[in-house]
Short mmCIF file of C-alpha atoms in Angstrom, two decimals:
data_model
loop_
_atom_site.label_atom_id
_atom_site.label_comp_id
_atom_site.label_asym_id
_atom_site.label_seq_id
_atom_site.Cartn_x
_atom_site.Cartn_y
_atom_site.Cartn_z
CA UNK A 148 35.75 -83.56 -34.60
CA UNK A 149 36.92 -86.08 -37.43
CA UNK A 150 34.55 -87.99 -38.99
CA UNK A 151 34.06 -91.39 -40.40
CA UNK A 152 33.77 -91.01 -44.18
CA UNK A 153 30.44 -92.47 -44.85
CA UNK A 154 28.72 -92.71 -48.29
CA UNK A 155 27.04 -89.47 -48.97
CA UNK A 156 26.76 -87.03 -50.81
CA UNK A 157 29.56 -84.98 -51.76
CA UNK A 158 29.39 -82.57 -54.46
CA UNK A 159 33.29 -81.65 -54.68
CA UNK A 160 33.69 -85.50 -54.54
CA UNK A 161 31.55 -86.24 -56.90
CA UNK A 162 32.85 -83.47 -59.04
CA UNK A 163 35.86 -84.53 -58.93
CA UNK A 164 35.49 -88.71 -60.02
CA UNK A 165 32.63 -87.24 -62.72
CA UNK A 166 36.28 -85.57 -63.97
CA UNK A 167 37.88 -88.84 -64.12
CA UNK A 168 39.60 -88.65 -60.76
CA UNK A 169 39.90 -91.64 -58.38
CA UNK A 170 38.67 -90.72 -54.89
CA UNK A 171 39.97 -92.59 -51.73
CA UNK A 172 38.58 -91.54 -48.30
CA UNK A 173 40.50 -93.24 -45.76
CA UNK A 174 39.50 -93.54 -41.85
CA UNK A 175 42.51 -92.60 -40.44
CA UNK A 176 43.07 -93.41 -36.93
CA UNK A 177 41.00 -90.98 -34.97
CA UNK A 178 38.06 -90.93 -36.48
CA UNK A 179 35.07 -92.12 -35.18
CA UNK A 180 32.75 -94.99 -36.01
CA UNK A 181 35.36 -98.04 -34.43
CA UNK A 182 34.55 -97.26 -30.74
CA UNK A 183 36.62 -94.92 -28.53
CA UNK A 184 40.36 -96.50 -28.73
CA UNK A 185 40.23 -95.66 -32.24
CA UNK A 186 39.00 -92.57 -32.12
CA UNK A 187 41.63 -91.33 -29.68
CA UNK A 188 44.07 -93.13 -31.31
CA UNK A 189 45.90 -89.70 -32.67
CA UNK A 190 45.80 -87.90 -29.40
CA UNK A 191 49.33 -86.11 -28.56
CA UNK A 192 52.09 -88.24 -29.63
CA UNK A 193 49.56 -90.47 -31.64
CA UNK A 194 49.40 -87.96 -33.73
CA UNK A 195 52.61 -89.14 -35.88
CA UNK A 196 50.69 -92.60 -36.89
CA UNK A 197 47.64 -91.31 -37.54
CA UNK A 198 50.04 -88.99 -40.10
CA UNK A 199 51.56 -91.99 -41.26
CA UNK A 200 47.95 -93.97 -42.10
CA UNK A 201 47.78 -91.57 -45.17
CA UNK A 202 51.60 -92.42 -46.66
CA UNK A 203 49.77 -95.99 -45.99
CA UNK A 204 46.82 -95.58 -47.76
CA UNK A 205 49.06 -94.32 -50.74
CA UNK A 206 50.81 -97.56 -50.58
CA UNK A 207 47.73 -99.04 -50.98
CA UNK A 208 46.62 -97.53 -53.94
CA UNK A 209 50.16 -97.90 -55.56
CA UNK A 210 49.80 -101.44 -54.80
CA UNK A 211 46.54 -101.97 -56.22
CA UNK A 212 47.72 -99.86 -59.23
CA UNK A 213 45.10 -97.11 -58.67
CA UNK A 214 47.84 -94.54 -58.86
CA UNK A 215 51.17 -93.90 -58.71
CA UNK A 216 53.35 -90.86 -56.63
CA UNK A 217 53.77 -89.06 -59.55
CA UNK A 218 49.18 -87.95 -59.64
CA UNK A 219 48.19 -89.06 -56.32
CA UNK A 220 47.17 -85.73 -54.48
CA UNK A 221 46.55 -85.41 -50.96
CA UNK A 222 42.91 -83.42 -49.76
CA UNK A 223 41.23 -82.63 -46.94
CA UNK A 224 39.75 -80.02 -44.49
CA UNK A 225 39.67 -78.88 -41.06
CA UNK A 226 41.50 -81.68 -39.25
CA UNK A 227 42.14 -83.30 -43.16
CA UNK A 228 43.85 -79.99 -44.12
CA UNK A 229 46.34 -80.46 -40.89
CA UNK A 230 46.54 -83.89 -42.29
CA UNK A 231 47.50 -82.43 -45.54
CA UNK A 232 50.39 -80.43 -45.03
CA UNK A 233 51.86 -82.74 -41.94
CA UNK A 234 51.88 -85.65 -44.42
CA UNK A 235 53.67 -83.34 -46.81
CA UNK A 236 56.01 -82.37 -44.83
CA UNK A 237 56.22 -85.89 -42.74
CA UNK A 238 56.58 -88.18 -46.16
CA UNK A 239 58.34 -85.77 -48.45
CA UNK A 240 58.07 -86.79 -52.38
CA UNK A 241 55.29 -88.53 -51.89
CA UNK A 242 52.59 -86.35 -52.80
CA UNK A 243 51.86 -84.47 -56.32
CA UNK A 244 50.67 -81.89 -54.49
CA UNK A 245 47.28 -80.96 -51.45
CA UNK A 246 44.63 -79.27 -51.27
CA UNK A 247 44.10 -77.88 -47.55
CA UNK A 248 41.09 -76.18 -46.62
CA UNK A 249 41.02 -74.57 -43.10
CA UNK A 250 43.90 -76.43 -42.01
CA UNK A 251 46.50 -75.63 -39.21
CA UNK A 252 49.85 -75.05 -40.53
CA UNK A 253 51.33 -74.43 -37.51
CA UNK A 254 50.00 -75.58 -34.08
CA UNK A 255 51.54 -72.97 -31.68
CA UNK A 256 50.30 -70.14 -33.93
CA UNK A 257 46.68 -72.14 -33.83
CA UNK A 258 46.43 -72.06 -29.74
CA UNK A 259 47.27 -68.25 -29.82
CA UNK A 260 44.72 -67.46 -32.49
CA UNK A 261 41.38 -69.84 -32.59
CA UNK A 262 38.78 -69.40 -29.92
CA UNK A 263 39.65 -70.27 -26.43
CA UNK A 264 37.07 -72.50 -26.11
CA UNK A 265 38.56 -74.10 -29.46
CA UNK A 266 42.07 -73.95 -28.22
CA UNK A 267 40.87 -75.69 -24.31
CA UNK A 268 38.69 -78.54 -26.62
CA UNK A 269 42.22 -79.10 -29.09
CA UNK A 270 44.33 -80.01 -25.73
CA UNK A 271 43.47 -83.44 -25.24
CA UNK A 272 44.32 -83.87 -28.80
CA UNK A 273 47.29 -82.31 -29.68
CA UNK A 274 48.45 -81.50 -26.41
CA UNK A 275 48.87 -78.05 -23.75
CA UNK A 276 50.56 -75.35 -25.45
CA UNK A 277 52.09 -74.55 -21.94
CA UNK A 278 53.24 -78.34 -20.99
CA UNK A 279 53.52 -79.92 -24.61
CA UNK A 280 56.20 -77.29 -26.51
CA UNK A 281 58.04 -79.55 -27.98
CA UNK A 282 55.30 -82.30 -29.38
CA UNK A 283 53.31 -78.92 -30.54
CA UNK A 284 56.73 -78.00 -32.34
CA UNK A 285 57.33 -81.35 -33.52
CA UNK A 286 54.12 -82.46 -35.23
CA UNK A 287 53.56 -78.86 -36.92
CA UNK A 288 54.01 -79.17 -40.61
CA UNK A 289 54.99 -74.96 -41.09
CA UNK A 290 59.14 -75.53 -39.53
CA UNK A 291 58.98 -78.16 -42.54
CA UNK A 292 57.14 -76.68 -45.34
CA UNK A 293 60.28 -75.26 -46.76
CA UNK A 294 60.91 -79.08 -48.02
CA UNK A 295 57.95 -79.10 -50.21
CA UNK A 296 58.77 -78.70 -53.86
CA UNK A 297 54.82 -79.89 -55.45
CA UNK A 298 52.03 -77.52 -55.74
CA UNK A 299 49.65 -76.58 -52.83
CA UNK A 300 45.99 -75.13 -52.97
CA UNK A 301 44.85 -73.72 -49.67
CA UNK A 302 41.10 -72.76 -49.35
CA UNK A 303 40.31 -70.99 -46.43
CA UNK A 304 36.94 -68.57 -44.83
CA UNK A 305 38.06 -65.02 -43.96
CA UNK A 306 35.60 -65.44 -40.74
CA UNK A 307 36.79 -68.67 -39.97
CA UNK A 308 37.20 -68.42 -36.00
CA UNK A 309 38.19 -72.48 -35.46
CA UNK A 310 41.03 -72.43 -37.48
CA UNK A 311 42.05 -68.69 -38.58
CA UNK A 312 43.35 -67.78 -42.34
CA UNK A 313 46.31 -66.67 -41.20
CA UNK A 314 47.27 -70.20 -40.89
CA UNK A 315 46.72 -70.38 -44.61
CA UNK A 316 49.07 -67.18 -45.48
CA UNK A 317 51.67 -68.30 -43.08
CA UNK A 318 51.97 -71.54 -45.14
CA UNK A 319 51.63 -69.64 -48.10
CA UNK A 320 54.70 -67.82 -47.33
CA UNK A 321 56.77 -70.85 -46.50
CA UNK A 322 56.19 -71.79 -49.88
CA UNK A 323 56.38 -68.87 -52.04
CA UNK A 324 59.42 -67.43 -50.51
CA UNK A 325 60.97 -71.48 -51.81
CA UNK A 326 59.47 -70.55 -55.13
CA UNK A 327 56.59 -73.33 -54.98
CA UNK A 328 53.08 -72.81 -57.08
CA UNK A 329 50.52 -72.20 -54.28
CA UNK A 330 46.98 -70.56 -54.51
CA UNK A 331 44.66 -69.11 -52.10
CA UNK A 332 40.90 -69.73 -53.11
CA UNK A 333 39.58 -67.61 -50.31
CA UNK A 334 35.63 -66.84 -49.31
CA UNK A 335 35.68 -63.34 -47.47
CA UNK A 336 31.90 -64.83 -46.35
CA UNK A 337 32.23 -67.81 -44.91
CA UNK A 338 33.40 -69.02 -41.74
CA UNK A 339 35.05 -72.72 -41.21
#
């Protein structure tokens, strides 16, 4: 389930802007909090704008000279670290480099490896593995990874059961075998 980014506390967060970083939480389409057309607003083929809201948020901060392509770096986890590496992928260049925690890299590899009951909940979402090939195929970020050229930092739970780590050494691979800096911050106690 994605969330609405609310104000809260967020110790990475606030980590991160005590650093000197600028933080930018965007609610992407699908997210709840603006009723239920939003919030399925990235189901199946929807998925491709709700990719696209983060190249526009990016926009937006160039725009409002907050940053420019050259230090903006994508974050997020669960559904955000999807969002990571499919924006990658999907707007090449744009990105200094992501951070995905427990994200899917690949979407077919996802259905054959969470829990079924995780898999059966993900359908109305991303689509059936069995009728939706192709979409599946099309909106998962591993077939492009080999395009990537900045830095990624996966973090992933060895016990995660949602989203398994071997979505996180699969995209490793991608990216080492093309010579890319990536780095696995892994927690062999801790689940998703």
């Amino acid at each position: 389930l994605k969330l609405q980014p609310r104000p809260d506390y967020n110790n990475v967060l606030r980590k991160l802007a005590a650093s000197g970083y600028s933080v930018f939480q965007p609610n992407v389409r699908g997210s709840a909090g603006r009723g239920r057309w939003f919030s399925q607003a990235d189901d199946r083929y929807g998925r491709f704008a709700a990719i696209d809201d983060a190249e526009d948020s990016l926009d937006y901060l160039i725009s409002a000279g907050i940053t420019d392509e050259k230090r903006a770096i994508i974050m997020g986890r669960s559904y955000g670290g999807y969002l990571v590496h499919a924006s990658m992928t999907r707007h090449l260049g744009r990105w200094a480099g992501g951070v995905a925690a427990c994200g899917m890299t690949d979407l077919e590899t996802f259905y054959r490896d969470t829990n079924p009951w995780i898999a059966a909940a993900a359908q109305p979402k991303y689509g059936d593995p069995n009728l939706d090939r192709h979409l599946l195929r099309q909106a998962s970020p591993l077939r492009q990874l080999s395009k990537v050229t900045v830095p990624v930092l996966f973090i992933h739970g060895e016990l995660d059961s949602n989203v398994p780590i071997s979505e996180a050494y699969q995209g490793m691979g991608v990216l080492a075998a093309h010579g890319v800096p990536t780095e696995l911050l892994h927690f062999e106690d801790e689940g998703h």
